[in-house]
PDB file of C-alpha atoms in Angstrom:
ATOM      1  CA  MET A   1     -49.620   2.230 -22.464  1.00 54.00           C
ATOM      2  CA  THR A   2     -50.060   5.540 -20.624  1.00 61.00           C
ATOM      3  CA  VAL A   3     -53.586   6.893 -20.808  1.00 63.00           C
ATOM      4  CA  PRO A   4     -53.687  10.704 -20.911  1.00 66.00           C
ATOM      5  CA  PRO A   5     -56.009  12.489 -18.477  1.00 66.00           C
ATOM      6  CA  PRO A   6     -59.312  13.885 -19.733  1.00 66.00           C
ATOM      7  CA  PRO A   7     -58.980  17.394 -21.204  1.00 67.00           C
ATOM      8  CA  TRP A   8     -61.293  18.919 -18.598  1.00 61.00           C
ATOM      9  CA  ARG A   9     -58.935  18.082 -15.770  1.00 62.00           C
ATOM     10  CA  SER A  10     -56.341  20.631 -14.745  1.00 63.00           C
ATOM     11  CA  ALA A  11     -52.748  19.596 -14.761  1.00 62.00           C
ATOM     12  CA  PRO A  12     -51.236  19.371 -11.291  1.00 60.00           C
ATOM     13  CA  ARG A  13     -49.558  22.594 -10.314  1.00 62.00           C
ATOM     14  CA  ARG A  14     -45.959  22.572  -9.317  1.00 59.00           C
ATOM     15  CA  ARG A  15     -45.048  24.532  -6.242  1.00 56.00           C
ATOM     16  CA  ALA A  16     -43.107  27.629  -7.181  1.00 53.00           C
ATOM     17  CA  ALA A  17     -39.432  27.318  -6.405  1.00 56.00           C
ATOM     18  CA  LYS A  18     -38.243  29.359  -3.438  1.00 62.00           C
ATOM     19  CA  PRO A  19     -35.954  32.238  -4.323  1.00 63.00           C
ATOM     20  CA  VAL A  20     -32.295  31.569  -3.720  1.00 77.00           C
ATOM     21  CA  LEU A  21     -31.338  32.737  -0.250  1.00 90.00           C
ATOM     22  CA  SER A  22     -28.686  35.448  -0.197  1.00 93.00           C
ATOM     23  CA  GLN A  23     -27.543  38.303   1.986  1.00 93.00           C
ATOM     24  CA  ALA A  24     -29.402  40.751  -0.267  1.00 93.00           C
ATOM     25  CA  SER A  25     -32.684  38.804  -0.089  1.00 94.00           C
ATOM     26  CA  ILE A  26     -32.406  38.599   3.711  1.00 95.00           C
ATOM     27  CA  VAL A  27     -31.879  42.361   3.957  1.00 95.00           C
ATOM     28  CA  ARG A  28     -34.848  43.026   1.646  1.00 94.00           C
ATOM     29  CA  ALA A  29     -37.064  40.785   3.772  1.00 95.00           C
ATOM     30  CA  ALA A  30     -35.848  42.488   6.937  1.00 95.00           C
ATOM     31  CA  LEU A  31     -36.743  45.920   5.522  1.00 94.00           C
ATOM     32  CA  ILE A  32     -40.245  44.669   4.665  1.00 93.00           C
ATOM     33  CA  VAL A  33     -40.716  43.429   8.232  1.00 93.00           C
ATOM     34  CA  LEU A  34     -39.294  46.694   9.574  1.00 91.00           C
ATOM     35  CA  ASP A  35     -41.684  48.879   7.555  1.00 88.00           C
ATOM     36  CA  ASP A  36     -44.720  46.693   8.254  1.00 89.00           C
ATOM     37  CA  GLU A  37     -44.193  45.759  11.895  1.00 88.00           C
ATOM     38  CA  GLY A  38     -41.482  47.951  13.407  1.00 86.00           C
ATOM     39  CA  PHE A  39     -37.962  47.452  14.680  1.00 86.00           C
ATOM     40  CA  ASP A  40     -38.804  45.109  17.551  1.00 87.00           C
ATOM     41  CA  ALA A  41     -40.333  42.652  15.071  1.00 90.00           C
ATOM     42  CA  VAL A  42     -37.060  42.332  13.152  1.00 91.00           C
ATOM     43  CA  THR A  43     -35.785  39.014  14.478  1.00 92.00           C
ATOM     44  CA  MET A  44     -34.015  36.213  12.675  1.00 92.00           C
ATOM     45  CA  ARG A  45     -37.028  33.968  13.284  1.00 93.00           C
ATOM     46  CA  ARG A  46     -39.482  36.504  11.840  1.00 94.00           C
ATOM     47  CA  ILE A  47     -37.333  37.130   8.767  1.00 94.00           C
ATOM     48  CA  ALA A  48     -36.985  33.384   8.234  1.00 93.00           C
ATOM     49  CA  GLN A  49     -40.785  33.146   8.236  1.00 93.00           C
ATOM     50  CA  GLU A  50     -40.948  35.911   5.627  1.00 93.00           C
ATOM     51  CA  LEU A  51     -38.536  33.913   3.448  1.00 93.00           C
ATOM     52  CA  GLU A  52     -40.242  30.568   4.172  1.00 91.00           C
ATOM     53  CA  THR A  53     -37.111  29.034   5.612  1.00 92.00           C
ATOM     54  CA  GLY A  54     -35.593  28.230   8.994  1.00 92.00           C
ATOM     55  CA  PRO A  55     -33.657  30.742  11.140  1.00 91.00           C
ATOM     56  CA  ALA A  56     -30.507  28.608  10.992  1.00 92.00           C
ATOM     57  CA  SER A  57     -30.270  29.056   7.224  1.00 93.00           C
ATOM     58  CA  LEU A  58     -29.926  32.838   7.621  1.00 93.00           C
ATOM     59  CA  TYR A  59     -26.696  32.565   9.579  1.00 93.00           C
ATOM     60  CA  ALA A  60     -24.848  31.317   6.500  1.00 92.00           C
ATOM     61  CA  HIS A  61     -25.270  34.847   5.102  1.00 94.00           C
ATOM     62  CA  VAL A  62     -25.648  37.123   8.163  1.00 93.00           C
ATOM     63  CA  SER A  63     -23.738  36.590  11.402  1.00 90.00           C
ATOM     64  CA  ASN A  64     -26.311  38.088  13.784  1.00 89.00           C
ATOM     65  CA  LYS A  65     -28.998  40.723  14.154  1.00 87.00           C
ATOM     66  CA  GLU A  66     -26.412  43.443  14.746  1.00 88.00           C
ATOM     67  CA  GLU A  67     -24.759  42.754  11.400  1.00 91.00           C
ATOM     68  CA  LEU A  68     -28.171  42.593   9.746  1.00 92.00           C
ATOM     69  CA  ALA A  69     -29.106  46.001  11.178  1.00 91.00           C
ATOM     70  CA  GLU A  70     -25.918  47.519   9.781  1.00 92.00           C
ATOM     71  CA  LEU A  71     -26.623  45.994   6.362  1.00 93.00           C
ATOM     72  CA  MET A  72     -30.190  47.353   6.446  1.00 93.00           C
ATOM     73  CA  LEU A  73     -28.917  50.851   7.174  1.00 93.00           C
ATOM     74  CA  ASP A  74     -26.335  50.540   4.425  1.00 93.00           C
ATOM     75  CA  THR A  75     -28.972  49.432   1.917  1.00 94.00           C
ATOM     76  CA  VAL A  76     -31.243  52.379   2.725  1.00 93.00           C
ATOM     77  CA  LEU A  77     -28.399  54.901   2.460  1.00 92.00           C
ATOM     78  CA  ALA A  78     -27.457  53.460  -0.935  1.00 92.00           C
ATOM     79  CA  ASP A  79     -30.197  55.661  -2.417  1.00 87.00           C
ATOM     80  CA  ILE A  80     -28.225  58.809  -1.588  1.00 93.00           C
ATOM     81  CA  LEU A  81     -26.429  60.407  -4.511  1.00 92.00           C
ATOM     82  CA  VAL A  82     -23.117  61.910  -3.392  1.00 94.00           C
ATOM     83  CA  PRO A  83     -22.245  64.797  -5.739  1.00 94.00           C
ATOM     84  CA  GLU A  84     -18.853  65.664  -7.163  1.00 96.00           C
ATOM     85  CA  PRO A  85     -17.506  68.542  -5.036  1.00 96.00           C
ATOM     86  CA  ASP A  86     -18.077  71.989  -6.522  1.00 96.00           C
ATOM     87  CA  PRO A  87     -16.042  74.632  -4.633  1.00 95.00           C
ATOM     88  CA  ALA A  88     -18.428  77.315  -5.904  1.00 95.00           C
ATOM     89  CA  ARG A  89     -21.418  75.803  -4.086  1.00 95.00           C
ATOM     90  CA  TRP A  90     -19.968  73.299  -1.649  1.00 96.00           C
ATOM     91  CA  ASP A  91     -22.103  74.644   1.201  1.00 96.00           C
ATOM     92  CA  GLU A  92     -25.340  74.011  -0.721  1.00 96.00           C
ATOM     93  CA  GLN A  93     -24.103  70.539  -1.633  1.00 97.00           C
ATOM     94  CA  VAL A  94     -23.486  69.744   2.045  1.00 97.00           C
ATOM     95  CA  LYS A  95     -26.989  70.887   2.976  1.00 97.00           C
ATOM     96  CA  GLU A  96     -28.512  68.811   0.168  1.00 97.00           C
ATOM     97  CA  LEU A  97     -26.570  65.762   1.351  1.00 97.00           C
ATOM     98  CA  VAL A  98     -27.854  66.161   4.918  1.00 96.00           C
ATOM     99  CA  ARG A  99     -31.422  66.606   3.662  1.00 96.00           C
ATOM    100  CA  ASP A 100     -31.080  63.414   1.615  1.00 95.00           C
ATOM    101  CA  GLN A 101     -29.824  61.471   4.644  1.00 94.00           C
ATOM    102  CA  ILE A 102     -32.820  62.620   6.662  1.00 94.00           C
ATOM    103  CA  ARG A 103     -35.205  61.830   3.800  1.00 93.00           C
ATOM    104  CA  VAL A 104     -34.092  58.224   3.271  1.00 93.00           C
ATOM    105  CA  MET A 105     -33.875  57.446   6.990  1.00 91.00           C
ATOM    106  CA  ALA A 106     -37.303  58.925   7.750  1.00 90.00           C
ATOM    107  CA  ALA A 107     -38.811  57.004   4.811  1.00 88.00           C
ATOM    108  CA  HIS A 108     -38.152  53.659   6.545  1.00 88.00           C
ATOM    109  CA  ARG A 109     -39.646  52.895   9.905  1.00 85.00           C
ATOM    110  CA  GLY A 110     -36.963  52.303  12.499  1.00 86.00           C
ATOM    111  CA  ILE A 111     -33.919  53.015  10.310  1.00 90.00           C
ATOM    112  CA  ALA A 112     -33.027  56.161  12.255  1.00 88.00           C
ATOM    113  CA  ARG A 113     -33.113  54.084  15.428  1.00 87.00           C
ATOM    114  CA  ILE A 114     -30.754  51.588  13.822  1.00 88.00           C
ATOM    115  CA  ALA A 115     -28.469  54.472  12.844  1.00 89.00           C
ATOM    116  CA  TRP A 116     -28.198  55.365  16.546  1.00 85.00           C
ATOM    117  CA  ASP A 117     -27.690  51.755  17.604  1.00 84.00           C
ATOM    118  CA  VAL A 118     -24.786  51.173  15.196  1.00 79.00           C
ATOM    119  CA  PRO A 119     -21.972  53.214  16.810  1.00 72.00           C
ATOM    120  CA  VAL A 120     -19.330  53.105  14.058  1.00 74.00           C
ATOM    121  CA  PRO A 121     -20.873  51.618  10.896  1.00 73.00           C
ATOM    122  CA  VAL A 122     -18.329  50.510   8.283  1.00 81.00           C
ATOM    123  CA  THR A 123     -20.109  49.314   5.149  1.00 86.00           C
ATOM    124  CA  PRO A 124     -19.649  50.184   1.456  1.00 89.00           C
ATOM    125  CA  HIS A 125     -22.342  52.842   1.102  1.00 91.00           C
ATOM    126  CA  LEU A 126     -21.643  54.376   4.494  1.00 90.00           C
ATOM    127  CA  LEU A 127     -17.956  54.645   3.621  1.00 92.00           C
ATOM    128  CA  ARG A 128     -18.922  56.246   0.302  1.00 94.00           C
ATOM    129  CA  LEU A 129     -21.166  58.718   2.110  1.00 94.00           C
ATOM    130  CA  GLY A 130     -18.496  59.518   4.698  1.00 94.00           C
ATOM    131  CA  GLU A 131     -15.800  60.092   2.100  1.00 96.00           C
ATOM    132  CA  GLY A 132     -18.185  62.173   0.001  1.00 96.00           C
ATOM    133  CA  THR A 133     -19.067  64.376   2.966  1.00 97.00           C
ATOM    134  CA  LEU A 134     -15.410  64.975   3.791  1.00 97.00           C
ATOM    135  CA  ALA A 135     -14.658  65.792   0.147  1.00 97.00           C
ATOM    136  CA  LEU A 136     -17.415  68.421   0.068  1.00 97.00           C
ATOM    137  CA  LEU A 137     -16.224  70.006   3.304  1.00 97.00           C
ATOM    138  CA  ARG A 138     -12.609  70.009   2.134  1.00 97.00           C
ATOM    139  CA  ALA A 139     -13.751  71.703  -1.087  1.00 96.00           C
ATOM    140  CA  GLY A 140     -14.928  74.559   1.120  1.00 95.00           C
ATOM    141  CA  GLY A 141     -11.436  75.106   2.468  1.00 95.00           C
ATOM    142  CA  LEU A 142     -11.669  73.190   5.756  1.00 96.00           C
ATOM    143  CA  THR A 143      -8.715  71.209   7.073  1.00 96.00           C
ATOM    144  CA  LEU A 144      -9.124  67.468   7.399  1.00 96.00           C
ATOM    145  CA  LYS A 145      -9.566  67.815  11.163  1.00 96.00           C
ATOM    146  CA  GLN A 146     -12.205  70.530  10.760  1.00 96.00           C
ATOM    147  CA  ALA A 147     -13.993  68.532   8.067  1.00 97.00           C
ATOM    148  CA  THR A 148     -13.943  65.412  10.254  1.00 96.00           C
ATOM    149  CA  PHE A 149     -15.484  67.185  13.229  1.00 97.00           C
ATOM    150  CA  ALA A 150     -18.019  68.983  11.018  1.00 97.00           C
ATOM    151  CA  GLY A 151     -19.008  65.774   9.232  1.00 96.00           C
ATOM    152  CA  ASP A 152     -19.495  64.027  12.558  1.00 94.00           C
ATOM    153  CA  ALA A 153     -21.712  66.848  13.864  1.00 95.00           C
ATOM    154  CA  LEU A 154     -23.798  66.890  10.666  1.00 96.00           C
ATOM    155  CA  ALA A 155     -24.271  63.113  10.790  1.00 93.00           C
ATOM    156  CA  LEU A 156     -25.421  63.309  14.409  1.00 92.00           C
ATOM    157  CA  TYR A 157     -27.902  66.060  13.573  1.00 93.00           C
ATOM    158  CA  ALA A 158     -29.237  64.137  10.566  1.00 93.00           C
ATOM    159  CA  LYS A 159     -29.810  61.045  12.702  1.00 92.00           C
ATOM    160  CA  ALA A 160     -31.492  63.021  15.482  1.00 91.00           C
ATOM    161  CA  TYR A 161     -33.782  64.896  13.104  1.00 91.00           C
ATOM    162  CA  ALA A 162     -34.669  61.706  11.196  1.00 92.00           C
ATOM    163  CA  TYR A 163     -35.362  59.879  14.458  1.00 88.00           C
ATOM    164  CA  GLU A 164     -37.877  62.505  15.551  1.00 86.00           C
ATOM    165  CA  ALA A 165     -39.433  62.773  12.082  1.00 85.00           C
ATOM    166  CA  SER A 166     -39.802  58.994  11.885  1.00 81.00           C
ATOM    167  CA  GLY A 167     -41.704  58.956  15.158  1.00 75.00           C
ATOM    168  CA  TRP A 168     -44.360  61.240  13.680  1.00 66.00           C
ATOM    169  CA  THR A 169     -44.376  59.657  10.209  1.00 66.00           C
ATOM    170  CA  TRP A 170     -44.781  56.073  11.396  1.00 58.00           C
ATOM    171  CA  GLY A 171     -47.091  56.719  14.345  1.00 58.00           C
ATOM    172  CA  GLU A 172     -44.551  55.738  16.988  1.00 64.00           C
ATOM    173  CA  ILE A 173     -45.283  59.021  18.764  1.00 60.00           C
ATOM    174  CA  ASP A 174     -48.758  59.081  20.296  1.00 61.00           C
ATOM    175  CA  GLN A 175     -50.183  62.349  18.981  1.00 65.00           C
ATOM    176  CA  ALA A 176     -53.061  62.366  21.471  1.00 71.00           C
ATOM    177  CA  GLU A 177     -50.646  61.883  24.357  1.00 73.00           C
ATOM    178  CA  VAL A 178     -48.339  64.600  23.036  1.00 65.00           C
ATOM    179  CA  GLY A 179     -51.306  66.954  22.563  1.00 69.00           C
ATOM    180  CA  GLU A 180     -52.447  66.417  26.131  1.00 77.00           C
ATOM    181  CA  ARG A 181     -48.913  66.910  27.457  1.00 75.00           C
ATOM    182  CA  GLY A 182     -48.685  70.076  25.370  1.00 72.00           C
ATOM    183  CA  LYS A 183     -51.790  71.524  27.011  1.00 78.00           C
ATOM    184  CA  GLN A 184     -50.374  70.741  30.433  1.00 84.00           C
ATOM    185  CA  MET A 185     -47.068  72.388  29.526  1.00 80.00           C
ATOM    186  CA  VAL A 186     -48.803  75.539  28.264  1.00 78.00           C
ATOM    187  CA  ALA A 187     -50.853  75.784  31.456  1.00 83.00           C
ATOM    188  CA  TYR A 188     -47.749  75.271  33.572  1.00 86.00           C
ATOM    189  CA  MET A 189     -45.680  77.827  31.643  1.00 82.00           C
ATOM    190  CA  GLN A 190     -48.458  80.416  31.864  1.00 83.00           C
ATOM    191  CA  SER A 191     -48.483  79.998  35.639  1.00 86.00           C
ATOM    192  CA  LEU A 192     -44.820  81.057  35.878  1.00 85.00           C
ATOM    193  CA  PRO A 193     -43.814  84.682  36.572  1.00 87.00           C
ATOM    194  CA  ALA A 194     -43.373  86.460  33.224  1.00 85.00           C
ATOM    195  CA  GLU A 195     -40.496  88.573  34.538  1.00 88.00           C
ATOM    196  CA  ALA A 196     -38.469  85.455  35.351  1.00 86.00           C
ATOM    197  CA  PHE A 197     -38.817  83.964  31.865  1.00 86.00           C
ATOM    198  CA  PRO A 198     -39.326  86.867  29.436  1.00 88.00           C
ATOM    199  CA  ASN A 199     -38.082  84.839  26.451  1.00 90.00           C
ATOM    200  CA  LEU A 200     -38.869  81.232  27.255  1.00 87.00           C
ATOM    201  CA  LEU A 201     -42.567  81.884  27.824  1.00 86.00           C
ATOM    202  CA  HIS A 202     -42.948  83.030  24.210  1.00 86.00           C
ATOM    203  CA  VAL A 203     -41.113  80.316  22.248  1.00 86.00           C
ATOM    204  CA  GLY A 204     -44.015  77.881  22.038  1.00 82.00           C
ATOM    205  CA  GLU A 205     -45.292  79.381  18.782  1.00 82.00           C
ATOM    206  CA  PHE A 206     -42.048  78.401  17.064  1.00 86.00           C
ATOM    207  CA  PHE A 207     -42.375  74.680  17.818  1.00 81.00           C
ATOM    208  CA  SER A 208     -44.915  72.938  15.614  1.00 79.00           C
ATOM    209  CA  ALA A 209     -45.169  70.605  12.638  1.00 78.00           C
ATOM    210  CA  GLU A 210     -45.416  73.672  10.414  1.00 84.00           C
ATOM    211  CA  THR A 211     -42.030  75.012  11.551  1.00 88.00           C
ATOM    212  CA  ALA A 212     -40.152  71.689  11.415  1.00 88.00           C
ATOM    213  CA  GLN A 213     -38.631  72.269   7.973  1.00 90.00           C
ATOM    214  CA  GLU A 214     -37.877  75.890   8.796  1.00 92.00           C
ATOM    215  CA  ARG A 215     -36.028  74.814  11.935  1.00 92.00           C
ATOM    216  CA  LEU A 216     -33.993  72.304   9.938  1.00 94.00           C
ATOM    217  CA  GLU A 217     -33.043  74.889   7.353  1.00 95.00           C
ATOM    218  CA  PHE A 218     -32.102  77.396  10.057  1.00 95.00           C
ATOM    219  CA  ALA A 219     -29.815  74.871  11.735  1.00 95.00           C
ATOM    220  CA  LEU A 220     -28.117  73.945   8.461  1.00 96.00           C
ATOM    221  CA  GLU A 221     -27.725  77.573   7.413  1.00 96.00           C
ATOM    222  CA  ALA A 222     -26.254  78.569  10.784  1.00 96.00           C
ATOM    223  CA  PHE A 223     -23.882  75.610  10.860  1.00 96.00           C
ATOM    224  CA  LEU A 224     -22.641  76.141   7.308  1.00 96.00           C
ATOM    225  CA  ALA A 225     -22.233  79.878   7.893  1.00 95.00           C
ATOM    226  CA  GLY A 226     -19.959  79.032  10.794  1.00 95.00           C
ATOM    227  CA  LEU A 227     -17.962  76.587   8.682  1.00 95.00           C
ATOM    228  CA  LYS A 228     -17.537  79.141   5.877  1.00 93.00           C
ATOM    229  CA  ALA A 229     -16.260  81.725   8.351  1.00 93.00           C
ATOM    230  CA  MET A 230     -13.893  79.150   9.818  1.00 90.00           C
ATOM    231  CA  ALA A 231     -12.544  78.219   6.397  1.00 87.00           C
ATOM    232  CA  LYS A 232     -11.572  81.843   5.709  1.00 73.00           C
ATOM    233  CA  ASN A 233      -9.326  82.029   8.778  1.00 67.00           C
TER     234      ASN A 233
END
């Protein structure tokens, strides 16, 4: 006969089952490590620790760290909504798409760096974004060649801007060091002959955190104005 335990004793707890390992769960864990610890911490061993498994088990779903980085970038860019082209406001749609790319990349520590490290990413969401960008540019009257070159330039600018913004957002840029270097630069510039640099000596006021968004908007406006003029010819 089995004697039941006394009612004041707790029943033994079963260890919670580990989540099923998949490519998606590995990417999610990698993004957590990336945001918490930075890009250099994203290793197969560290991600395996996050998932409470061994590094070897990850390779059944991800070939190597390079493939994982591309999948991480693709997952982040999945949040971007690519609009249906509207020929009446295609230029505004292009600018919104670039802003969205910058926003999602800057929101994750190290993603902009990954975007630079992956030379020609070919994943579902990146293909969707690329095709969507070309469709918007073609809606403005550009040839496929013009749209291709323009899309490439816009993607490069988005990555560069997001890379710099990420450095400030995630503390990867030492603000004290930059402040000290800034003082040294101002002192050096002021020591130069004003007649030799009548313009350059006065541009410092335009470079600050307060003008960052304004500079982005200026660049987008200038670039799109050029594309619209090109499309008319």
